[in-house]
PDB file of C-alpha atoms in Angstrom:
ATOM      1  CA  UNK A   1      12.332  17.555  -5.522  1.00  0.00           C
ATOM      2  CA  UNK A   2       9.233  18.868  -3.193  1.00  0.00           C
ATOM      3  CA  UNK A   3       7.738  20.452  -5.948  1.00  0.00           C
ATOM      4  CA  UNK A   4       7.862  17.357  -8.294  1.00  0.00           C
ATOM      5  CA  UNK A   5       6.276  14.564  -5.573  1.00  0.00           C
ATOM      6  CA  UNK A   6       3.517  17.472  -5.298  1.00  0.00           C
ATOM      7  CA  UNK A   7       2.661  17.983  -8.799  1.00  0.00           C
ATOM      8  CA  UNK A   8       2.729  13.908  -9.270  1.00  0.00           C
ATOM      9  CA  UNK A   9       0.962  13.245  -6.407  1.00  0.00           C
ATOM     10  CA  UNK A  10      -0.837  16.652  -5.772  1.00  0.00           C
ATOM     11  CA  UNK A  11      -1.913  17.020  -1.454  1.00  0.00           C
ATOM     12  CA  UNK A  12      -5.282  18.210  -3.076  1.00  0.00           C
ATOM     13  CA  UNK A  13      -6.353  14.910  -3.654  1.00  0.00           C
ATOM     14  CA  UNK A  14      -6.365  13.362  -0.098  1.00  0.00           C
ATOM     15  CA  UNK A  15      -8.866  12.767   2.005  1.00  0.00           C
ATOM     16  CA  UNK A  16      -9.536  15.154   3.951  1.00  0.00           C
ATOM     17  CA  UNK A  17      -8.998  13.250   7.334  1.00  0.00           C
ATOM     18  CA  UNK A  18      -5.459  12.377   5.912  1.00  0.00           C
ATOM     19  CA  UNK A  19      -1.980  14.478   6.678  1.00  0.00           C
ATOM     20  CA  UNK A  20       0.548  14.279   3.711  1.00  0.00           C
ATOM     21  CA  UNK A  21       3.296  16.665   1.989  1.00  0.00           C
ATOM     22  CA  UNK A  22       6.690  17.594   3.398  1.00  0.00           C
ATOM     23  CA  UNK A  23       6.659  16.597   7.345  1.00  0.00           C
ATOM     24  CA  UNK A  24      10.257  17.715   7.910  1.00  0.00           C
ATOM     25  CA  UNK A  25      12.729  19.145   6.058  1.00  0.00           C
ATOM     26  CA  UNK A  26      13.888  22.833   3.829  1.00  0.00           C
ATOM     27  CA  UNK A  27      11.943  22.676   0.577  1.00  0.00           C
ATOM     28  CA  UNK A  28      15.004  23.783  -1.303  1.00  0.00           C
ATOM     29  CA  UNK A  29      17.741  21.757  -0.052  1.00  0.00           C
ATOM     30  CA  UNK A  30      19.550  19.654  -2.699  1.00  0.00           C
ATOM     31  CA  UNK A  31      18.659  15.977  -2.650  1.00  0.00           C
ATOM     32  CA  UNK A  32      20.992  13.681  -3.977  1.00  0.00           C
ATOM     33  CA  UNK A  33      19.507   9.828  -2.570  1.00  0.00           C
ATOM     34  CA  UNK A  34      15.918   8.980  -1.681  1.00  0.00           C
ATOM     35  CA  UNK A  35      14.692   6.315   0.704  1.00  0.00           C
ATOM     36  CA  UNK A  36      11.456   5.067   0.550  1.00  0.00           C
ATOM     37  CA  UNK A  37       9.648   3.240   2.474  1.00  0.00           C
ATOM     38  CA  UNK A  38       6.022   2.107   3.511  1.00  0.00           C
ATOM     39  CA  UNK A  39       5.989   2.940   7.469  1.00  0.00           C
ATOM     40  CA  UNK A  40       8.193   5.724   9.236  1.00  0.00           C
ATOM     41  CA  UNK A  41       9.547   3.773  12.172  1.00  0.00           C
ATOM     42  CA  UNK A  42      12.483   3.390  13.939  1.00  0.00           C
ATOM     43  CA  UNK A  43      13.528   0.540  12.330  1.00  0.00           C
ATOM     44  CA  UNK A  44      13.196   2.390   8.399  1.00  0.00           C
ATOM     45  CA  UNK A  45      14.767   5.447   9.596  1.00  0.00           C
ATOM     46  CA  UNK A  46      17.806   3.565  10.809  1.00  0.00           C
ATOM     47  CA  UNK A  47      18.105   2.250   7.511  1.00  0.00           C
ATOM     48  CA  UNK A  48      17.655   5.308   5.607  1.00  0.00           C
ATOM     49  CA  UNK A  49      20.130   7.072   8.110  1.00  0.00           C
ATOM     50  CA  UNK A  50      22.960   4.057   7.010  1.00  0.00           C
ATOM     51  CA  UNK A  51      21.901   4.638   3.489  1.00  0.00           C
ATOM     52  CA  UNK A  52      22.731   8.535   3.893  1.00  0.00           C
ATOM     53  CA  UNK A  53      19.276   9.366   2.402  1.00  0.00           C
ATOM     54  CA  UNK A  54      18.508  13.240   2.353  1.00  0.00           C
ATOM     55  CA  UNK A  55      14.673  12.452   1.645  1.00  0.00           C
ATOM     56  CA  UNK A  56      12.124   9.575   2.690  1.00  0.00           C
ATOM     57  CA  UNK A  57       9.330   9.175   0.643  1.00  0.00           C
ATOM     58  CA  UNK A  58       6.781   7.242   2.719  1.00  0.00           C
ATOM     59  CA  UNK A  59       3.254   6.331   2.221  1.00  0.00           C
ATOM     60  CA  UNK A  60       1.715   6.583   6.034  1.00  0.00           C
ATOM     61  CA  UNK A  61       1.880   9.430   7.536  1.00  0.00           C
ATOM     62  CA  UNK A  62       4.197   9.763  10.748  1.00  0.00           C
ATOM     63  CA  UNK A  63       1.687  12.315  12.239  1.00  0.00           C
ATOM     64  CA  UNK A  64      -1.597  10.936  11.311  1.00  0.00           C
ATOM     65  CA  UNK A  65      -3.364  12.497  14.230  1.00  0.00           C
ATOM     66  CA  UNK A  66      -2.714  15.625  16.165  1.00  0.00           C
ATOM     67  CA  UNK A  67       0.158  15.617  18.690  1.00  0.00           C
ATOM     68  CA  UNK A  68       0.841  18.155  21.795  1.00  0.00           C
ATOM     69  CA  UNK A  69       4.243  16.900  22.175  1.00  0.00           C
ATOM     70  CA  UNK A  70       7.426  15.631  19.831  1.00  0.00           C
ATOM     71  CA  UNK A  71       9.745  14.947  22.746  1.00  0.00           C
ATOM     72  CA  UNK A  72      12.585  12.323  22.251  1.00  0.00           C
ATOM     73  CA  UNK A  73      10.618  10.364  24.848  1.00  0.00           C
ATOM     74  CA  UNK A  74       8.103   9.121  22.868  1.00  0.00           C
ATOM     75  CA  UNK A  75       9.296   7.293  19.808  1.00  0.00           C
ATOM     76  CA  UNK A  76       7.581   9.594  17.098  1.00  0.00           C
ATOM     77  CA  UNK A  77       9.207  12.157  19.167  1.00  0.00           C
ATOM     78  CA  UNK A  78      12.577  10.402  18.545  1.00  0.00           C
ATOM     79  CA  UNK A  79      12.062   9.818  15.169  1.00  0.00           C
ATOM     80  CA  UNK A  80      11.531  14.077  14.556  1.00  0.00           C
ATOM     81  CA  UNK A  81      14.828  14.219  16.711  1.00  0.00           C
ATOM     82  CA  UNK A  82      16.767  12.035  14.590  1.00  0.00           C
ATOM     83  CA  UNK A  83      15.613  13.049  11.161  1.00  0.00           C
ATOM     84  CA  UNK A  84      16.215  16.817  12.149  1.00  0.00           C
ATOM     85  CA  UNK A  85      19.194  16.305  13.224  1.00  0.00           C
ATOM     86  CA  UNK A  86      20.528  14.266  10.414  1.00  0.00           C
ATOM     87  CA  UNK A  87      19.049  16.705   8.359  1.00  0.00           C
ATOM     88  CA  UNK A  88      16.948  14.024   6.523  1.00  0.00           C
ATOM     89  CA  UNK A  89      13.587  15.624   5.167  1.00  0.00           C
ATOM     90  CA  UNK A  90      10.164  13.210   5.174  1.00  0.00           C
ATOM     91  CA  UNK A  91       7.609  13.526   2.384  1.00  0.00           C
ATOM     92  CA  UNK A  92       4.307  11.915   2.517  1.00  0.00           C
ATOM     93  CA  UNK A  93       2.151  10.435  -0.287  1.00  0.00           C
ATOM     94  CA  UNK A  94      -0.647   8.152   1.350  1.00  0.00           C
ATOM     95  CA  UNK A  95      -4.143   8.417  -0.378  1.00  0.00           C
ATOM     96  CA  UNK A  96      -3.335  11.225  -3.056  1.00  0.00           C
ATOM     97  CA  UNK A  97      -0.890   8.175  -4.017  1.00  0.00           C
ATOM     98  CA  UNK A  98      -3.489   5.721  -3.521  1.00  0.00           C
ATOM     99  CA  UNK A  99      -6.268   7.869  -6.520  1.00  0.00           C
ATOM    100  CA  UNK A 100      -3.470   8.288  -8.563  1.00  0.00           C
ATOM    101  CA  UNK A 101      -2.750   7.054 -12.096  1.00  0.00           C
ATOM    102  CA  UNK A 102       0.052   5.668 -12.146  1.00  0.00           C
ATOM    103  CA  UNK A 103      -0.394   4.998  -8.263  1.00  0.00           C
ATOM    104  CA  UNK A 104      -0.361   2.308  -5.387  1.00  0.00           C
ATOM    105  CA  UNK A 105      -2.924   0.346  -7.128  1.00  0.00           C
ATOM    106  CA  UNK A 106      -1.630   0.385 -10.318  1.00  0.00           C
ATOM    107  CA  UNK A 107       1.618  -0.604  -9.165  1.00  0.00           C
ATOM    108  CA  UNK A 108       0.005  -3.639  -7.385  1.00  0.00           C
ATOM    109  CA  UNK A 109      -1.959  -4.580 -10.847  1.00  0.00           C
ATOM    110  CA  UNK A 110       1.548  -4.890 -12.141  1.00  0.00           C
ATOM    111  CA  UNK A 111       2.577  -7.612 -10.526  1.00  0.00           C
ATOM    112  CA  UNK A 112      -0.446  -9.845 -11.972  1.00  0.00           C
ATOM    113  CA  UNK A 113       0.335  -8.665 -15.487  1.00  0.00           C
ATOM    114  CA  UNK A 114      -3.196  -7.124 -15.556  1.00  0.00           C
ATOM    115  CA  UNK A 115      -4.289  -5.330 -18.464  1.00  0.00           C
ATOM    116  CA  UNK A 116      -7.055  -2.840 -19.963  1.00  0.00           C
ATOM    117  CA  UNK A 117      -6.727  -1.453 -16.335  1.00  0.00           C
ATOM    118  CA  UNK A 118     -10.105   0.620 -15.070  1.00  0.00           C
ATOM    119  CA  UNK A 119     -10.610   2.038 -11.595  1.00  0.00           C
ATOM    120  CA  UNK A 120     -12.410   0.391  -9.214  1.00  0.00           C
ATOM    121  CA  UNK A 121     -13.874   3.323  -7.792  1.00  0.00           C
ATOM    122  CA  UNK A 122     -13.045   6.328  -9.979  1.00  0.00           C
ATOM    123  CA  UNK A 123     -12.233   9.637  -8.221  1.00  0.00           C
ATOM    124  CA  UNK A 124     -16.377  11.769  -8.046  1.00  0.00           C
ATOM    125  CA  UNK A 125     -16.976  13.991 -10.201  1.00  0.00           C
ATOM    126  CA  UNK A 126     -16.253  17.845 -10.196  1.00  0.00           C
ATOM    127  CA  UNK A 127     -13.675  16.188  -6.778  1.00  0.00           C
ATOM    128  CA  UNK A 128      -9.921  17.724  -7.634  1.00  0.00           C
ATOM    129  CA  UNK A 129      -8.673  14.067  -8.817  1.00  0.00           C
ATOM    130  CA  UNK A 130     -11.807  13.623 -11.173  1.00  0.00           C
ATOM    131  CA  UNK A 131     -10.565  12.283 -14.506  1.00  0.00           C
ATOM    132  CA  UNK A 132      -7.257  10.630 -16.049  1.00  0.00           C
ATOM    133  CA  UNK A 133      -8.309   7.161 -15.114  1.00  0.00           C
ATOM    134  CA  UNK A 134      -7.770   8.267 -11.007  1.00  0.00           C
ATOM    135  CA  UNK A 135      -9.956   6.144  -8.390  1.00  0.00           C
ATOM    136  CA  UNK A 136      -9.344   4.148  -5.717  1.00  0.00           C
ATOM    137  CA  UNK A 137      -8.597   0.067  -6.940  1.00  0.00           C
ATOM    138  CA  UNK A 138      -7.648  -0.911 -10.248  1.00  0.00           C
ATOM    139  CA  UNK A 139      -9.902  -3.755 -12.331  1.00  0.00           C
ATOM    140  CA  UNK A 140      -8.375  -5.651 -15.309  1.00  0.00           C
ATOM    141  CA  UNK A 141      -7.638  -9.023 -17.113  1.00  0.00           C
ATOM    142  CA  UNK A 142      -5.539 -11.875 -16.451  1.00  0.00           C
ATOM    143  CA  UNK A 143      -2.707 -13.146 -19.038  1.00  0.00           C
ATOM    144  CA  UNK A 144      -4.404 -16.442 -18.611  1.00  0.00           C
ATOM    145  CA  UNK A 145      -7.175 -17.631 -16.797  1.00  0.00           C
ATOM    146  CA  UNK A 146      -6.582 -19.287 -13.080  1.00  0.00           C
ATOM    147  CA  UNK A 147      -8.596 -20.897 -10.643  1.00  0.00           C
ATOM    148  CA  UNK A 148      -8.719 -19.228  -7.065  1.00  0.00           C
ATOM    149  CA  UNK A 149      -6.829 -21.472  -5.677  1.00  0.00           C
ATOM    150  CA  UNK A 150      -3.877 -21.135  -8.256  1.00  0.00           C
ATOM    151  CA  UNK A 151      -4.653 -17.383  -7.979  1.00  0.00           C
ATOM    152  CA  UNK A 152      -3.959 -17.588  -4.374  1.00  0.00           C
ATOM    153  CA  UNK A 153      -0.626 -19.037  -4.818  1.00  0.00           C
ATOM    154  CA  UNK A 154       0.370 -16.989  -7.397  1.00  0.00           C
ATOM    155  CA  UNK A 155      -0.369 -14.087  -5.624  1.00  0.00           C
ATOM    156  CA  UNK A 156       1.808 -15.255  -2.743  1.00  0.00           C
ATOM    157  CA  UNK A 157       4.580 -15.658  -5.110  1.00  0.00           C
ATOM    158  CA  UNK A 158       4.195 -12.250  -6.938  1.00  0.00           C
ATOM    159  CA  UNK A 159       3.686 -10.033  -4.140  1.00  0.00           C
ATOM    160  CA  UNK A 160       6.211  -9.658  -1.082  1.00  0.00           C
ATOM    161  CA  UNK A 161       7.312 -11.959   1.395  1.00  0.00           C
ATOM    162  CA  UNK A 162       5.242 -11.547   4.546  1.00  0.00           C
ATOM    163  CA  UNK A 163       4.472 -13.796   7.825  1.00  0.00           C
ATOM    164  CA  UNK A 164       0.900 -13.551   6.803  1.00  0.00           C
ATOM    165  CA  UNK A 165       0.893 -14.502   3.270  1.00  0.00           C
ATOM    166  CA  UNK A 166      -2.383 -14.601   1.506  1.00  0.00           C
ATOM    167  CA  UNK A 167      -5.695 -16.007   2.598  1.00  0.00           C
ATOM    168  CA  UNK A 168      -8.784 -16.355   0.196  1.00  0.00           C
ATOM    169  CA  UNK A 169     -12.556 -17.237   0.080  1.00  0.00           C
ATOM    170  CA  UNK A 170     -14.551 -18.695  -2.092  1.00  0.00           C
ATOM    171  CA  UNK A 171     -14.709 -21.894  -3.940  1.00  0.00           C
ATOM    172  CA  UNK A 172     -11.250 -22.917  -4.846  1.00  0.00           C
ATOM    173  CA  UNK A 173     -11.988 -23.824  -7.910  1.00  0.00           C
ATOM    174  CA  UNK A 174     -13.754 -20.502  -9.413  1.00  0.00           C
ATOM    175  CA  UNK A 175     -12.126 -19.513 -12.437  1.00  0.00           C
ATOM    176  CA  UNK A 176     -10.558 -15.728 -12.435  1.00  0.00           C
ATOM    177  CA  UNK A 177     -10.538 -14.000 -15.367  1.00  0.00           C
ATOM    178  CA  UNK A 178     -10.957 -10.259 -14.285  1.00  0.00           C
ATOM    179  CA  UNK A 179      -9.449  -9.342 -11.242  1.00  0.00           C
ATOM    180  CA  UNK A 180      -9.991  -6.305  -8.861  1.00  0.00           C
ATOM    181  CA  UNK A 181      -7.086  -4.753  -6.780  1.00  0.00           C
ATOM    182  CA  UNK A 182      -6.809  -2.063  -4.187  1.00  0.00           C
ATOM    183  CA  UNK A 183      -3.744  -1.595  -2.081  1.00  0.00           C
ATOM    184  CA  UNK A 184      -3.835  -0.974   1.463  1.00  0.00           C
ATOM    185  CA  UNK A 185      -7.511  -1.307   3.712  1.00  0.00           C
ATOM    186  CA  UNK A 186     -10.030  -2.334   0.778  1.00  0.00           C
ATOM    187  CA  UNK A 187     -13.278  -4.131   2.220  1.00  0.00           C
ATOM    188  CA  UNK A 188     -14.890  -0.274   2.247  1.00  0.00           C
ATOM    189  CA  UNK A 189     -14.718  -1.419  -1.791  1.00  0.00           C
ATOM    190  CA  UNK A 190     -16.369  -4.769  -1.505  1.00  0.00           C
ATOM    191  CA  UNK A 191     -19.793  -3.311  -3.321  1.00  0.00           C
ATOM    192  CA  UNK A 192     -17.489  -1.457  -6.023  1.00  0.00           C
ATOM    193  CA  UNK A 193     -15.996  -5.110  -7.007  1.00  0.00           C
ATOM    194  CA  UNK A 194     -19.301  -6.689  -7.007  1.00  0.00           C
ATOM    195  CA  UNK A 195     -20.659  -3.856  -9.573  1.00  0.00           C
ATOM    196  CA  UNK A 196     -17.649  -4.069 -11.229  1.00  0.00           C
ATOM    197  CA  UNK A 197     -17.984  -7.422 -12.543  1.00  0.00           C
ATOM    198  CA  UNK A 198     -15.007  -9.067 -11.372  1.00  0.00           C
ATOM    199  CA  UNK A 199     -13.990 -12.372 -10.672  1.00  0.00           C
ATOM    200  CA  UNK A 200     -12.075 -11.966  -7.697  1.00  0.00           C
ATOM    201  CA  UNK A 201     -10.815  -8.973  -5.649  1.00  0.00           C
ATOM    202  CA  UNK A 202      -7.257  -8.770  -3.813  1.00  0.00           C
ATOM    203  CA  UNK A 203      -6.954  -6.324  -1.130  1.00  0.00           C
ATOM    204  CA  UNK A 204      -5.672  -6.230   2.411  1.00  0.00           C
ATOM    205  CA  UNK A 205      -7.510  -6.110   5.980  1.00  0.00           C
ATOM    206  CA  UNK A 206     -10.901  -7.821   5.542  1.00  0.00           C
ATOM    207  CA  UNK A 207     -12.985  -8.275   8.338  1.00  0.00           C
ATOM    208  CA  UNK A 208     -15.081 -11.048   8.755  1.00  0.00           C
ATOM    209  CA  UNK A 209     -18.606  -9.600   8.768  1.00  0.00           C
ATOM    210  CA  UNK A 210     -18.323  -7.972   5.753  1.00  0.00           C
ATOM    211  CA  UNK A 211     -16.217 -10.314   4.133  1.00  0.00           C
ATOM    212  CA  UNK A 212     -18.620 -13.511   4.870  1.00  0.00           C
ATOM    213  CA  UNK A 213     -21.833 -11.365   3.933  1.00  0.00           C
ATOM    214  CA  UNK A 214     -20.041 -10.449   0.747  1.00  0.00           C
ATOM    215  CA  UNK A 215     -19.455 -14.068  -0.578  1.00  0.00           C
ATOM    216  CA  UNK A 216     -22.790 -15.421   0.707  1.00  0.00           C
ATOM    217  CA  UNK A 217     -24.489 -12.985  -1.302  1.00  0.00           C
ATOM    218  CA  UNK A 218     -22.544 -14.407  -4.166  1.00  0.00           C
ATOM    219  CA  UNK A 219     -19.763 -11.534  -4.723  1.00  0.00           C
ATOM    220  CA  UNK A 220     -16.108 -11.760  -6.083  1.00  0.00           C
ATOM    221  CA  UNK A 221     -14.082 -14.553  -4.620  1.00  0.00           C
ATOM    222  CA  UNK A 222     -11.708 -12.293  -1.676  1.00  0.00           C
ATOM    223  CA  UNK A 223      -7.745 -12.520  -1.638  1.00  0.00           C
ATOM    224  CA  UNK A 224      -6.935 -10.786   1.843  1.00  0.00           C
ATOM    225  CA  UNK A 225      -2.948 -10.155   1.719  1.00  0.00           C
ATOM    226  CA  UNK A 226      -0.660  -8.309   4.561  1.00  0.00           C
ATOM    227  CA  UNK A 227      -0.787  -4.625   3.944  1.00  0.00           C
ATOM    228  CA  UNK A 228       2.081  -3.803   3.961  1.00  0.00           C
ATOM    229  CA  UNK A 229       2.887  -6.473   0.954  1.00  0.00           C
ATOM    230  CA  UNK A 230      -0.065  -4.761  -1.130  1.00  0.00           C
ATOM    231  CA  UNK A 231       1.600  -0.744  -1.239  1.00  0.00           C
ATOM    232  CA  UNK A 232       5.381  -1.959  -1.027  1.00  0.00           C
ATOM    233  CA  UNK A 233       5.238  -2.303  -5.101  1.00  0.00           C
ATOM    234  CA  UNK A 234       4.579   1.208  -5.107  1.00  0.00           C
ATOM    235  CA  UNK A 235       7.803   2.772  -3.658  1.00  0.00           C
ATOM    236  CA  UNK A 236       9.007   0.765  -7.191  1.00  0.00           C
ATOM    237  CA  UNK A 237       7.624   2.820  -9.481  1.00  0.00           C
ATOM    238  CA  UNK A 238       8.106   6.197  -7.110  1.00  0.00           C
ATOM    239  CA  UNK A 239      12.217   5.224  -7.087  1.00  0.00           C
ATOM    240  CA  UNK A 240      12.283   4.370 -11.336  1.00  0.00           C
ATOM    241  CA  UNK A 241      10.435   8.193 -11.546  1.00  0.00           C
ATOM    242  CA  UNK A 242      12.347   9.917  -9.612  1.00  0.00           C
ATOM    243  CA  UNK A 243      15.879   7.847 -10.742  1.00  0.00           C
ATOM    244  CA  UNK A 244      14.795   8.629 -15.043  1.00  0.00           C
ATOM    245  CA  UNK A 245      13.753  12.145 -14.062  1.00  0.00           C
ATOM    246  CA  UNK A 246      16.341  13.659 -11.722  1.00  0.00           C
ATOM    247  CA  UNK A 247      19.234  11.426 -11.985  1.00  0.00           C
ATOM    248  CA  UNK A 248      19.408  10.543  -8.073  1.00  0.00           C
ATOM    249  CA  UNK A 249      20.148   7.629  -6.519  1.00  0.00           C
ATOM    250  CA  UNK A 250      16.983   5.688  -4.590  1.00  0.00           C
ATOM    251  CA  UNK A 251      16.757   3.170  -2.390  1.00  0.00           C
ATOM    252  CA  UNK A 252      13.917   1.006  -1.302  1.00  0.00           C
ATOM    253  CA  UNK A 253      13.478  -0.615   1.985  1.00  0.00           C
ATOM    254  CA  UNK A 254      12.508  -4.082   1.902  1.00  0.00           C
ATOM    255  CA  UNK A 255      12.396  -4.084   5.694  1.00  0.00           C
ATOM    256  CA  UNK A 256       8.301  -6.147   6.285  1.00  0.00           C
ATOM    257  CA  UNK A 257       6.760  -3.838   8.513  1.00  0.00           C
ATOM    258  CA  UNK A 258       3.805  -5.715   8.907  1.00  0.00           C
ATOM    259  CA  UNK A 259       2.718  -6.092  12.636  1.00  0.00           C
ATOM    260  CA  UNK A 260       1.977  -9.803  11.959  1.00  0.00           C
ATOM    261  CA  UNK A 261       5.169 -11.779  12.805  1.00  0.00           C
ATOM    262  CA  UNK A 262       4.163 -15.331  13.593  1.00  0.00           C
ATOM    263  CA  UNK A 263       1.855 -18.127  11.606  1.00  0.00           C
ATOM    264  CA  UNK A 264       0.924 -21.126  12.194  1.00  0.00           C
ATOM    265  CA  UNK A 265      -0.730 -23.322   9.784  1.00  0.00           C
ATOM    266  CA  UNK A 266      -4.027 -25.255  10.780  1.00  0.00           C
ATOM    267  CA  UNK A 267      -3.883 -28.623  11.081  1.00  0.00           C
ATOM    268  CA  UNK A 268      -5.583 -29.959   7.810  1.00  0.00           C
ATOM    269  CA  UNK A 269      -8.944 -30.148   7.644  1.00  0.00           C
ATOM    270  CA  UNK A 270      -9.411 -33.680   7.317  1.00  0.00           C
ATOM    271  CA  UNK A 271      -8.050 -33.675  11.265  1.00  0.00           C
ATOM    272  CA  UNK A 272     -10.482 -31.578  12.020  1.00  0.00           C
ATOM    273  CA  UNK A 273     -13.520 -32.495  14.488  1.00  0.00           C
ATOM    274  CA  UNK A 274     -16.638 -31.613  12.139  1.00  0.00           C
ATOM    275  CA  UNK A 275     -18.232 -28.654  13.039  1.00  0.00           C
ATOM    276  CA  UNK A 276     -21.765 -28.980  15.273  1.00  0.00           C
TER     277      UNK A 276
END
């Protein structure tokens, strides 16, 4: 199973700073049930153990930065101990899954029915992941044009539900035909969305100043969804691939691990005092 995951998401495709591949577990141990999750946190680990999983496939690394201890008195150490004690392996596919084709952004694009997909930021020539339609993000055509306001509502309906929801920047009446998407943090690709000729760009973790400057310069409209919601669809693709290719049972966590848990709508704009 590890060999197949390495083949589909080669660790060499990951960013230099990333930590991917097998984290815990014996590579030769049999796998009968796989559990997929975006984040390895105590709550999703408890789900995996309750489901009787032999292997957890996660998107975000548990141990991204160096540690000097995995003592069970720390929350990450507790996870390591619990998984080893239960004989559950952990495998991570992060930026190597972001860049893969199919990968994280392909699954996100499928939620919108995008056609004519191409990478938003293709892998650099000569890099390990060059070619094959690989790269960060995807851009394609919507099945039918939508206004930005309609697209924002549609995005909230087709993405996994979160308290964060979906917010947008730009003219609500702007017509969107070509949509760029990028799972996870994507404001580093604002210029790529502009250069690609997108009408709108959906991603997450957009920051105030880069977003404002991008819109002021006439760039594509922006849709900002919860980080977890833009990456959760990929797990269904992984599960389907392993189920079809190896006949293993697969369970995907729908536990919302987005850190934002409370949302209050602002008063109607008509009720607000005008800005000075």
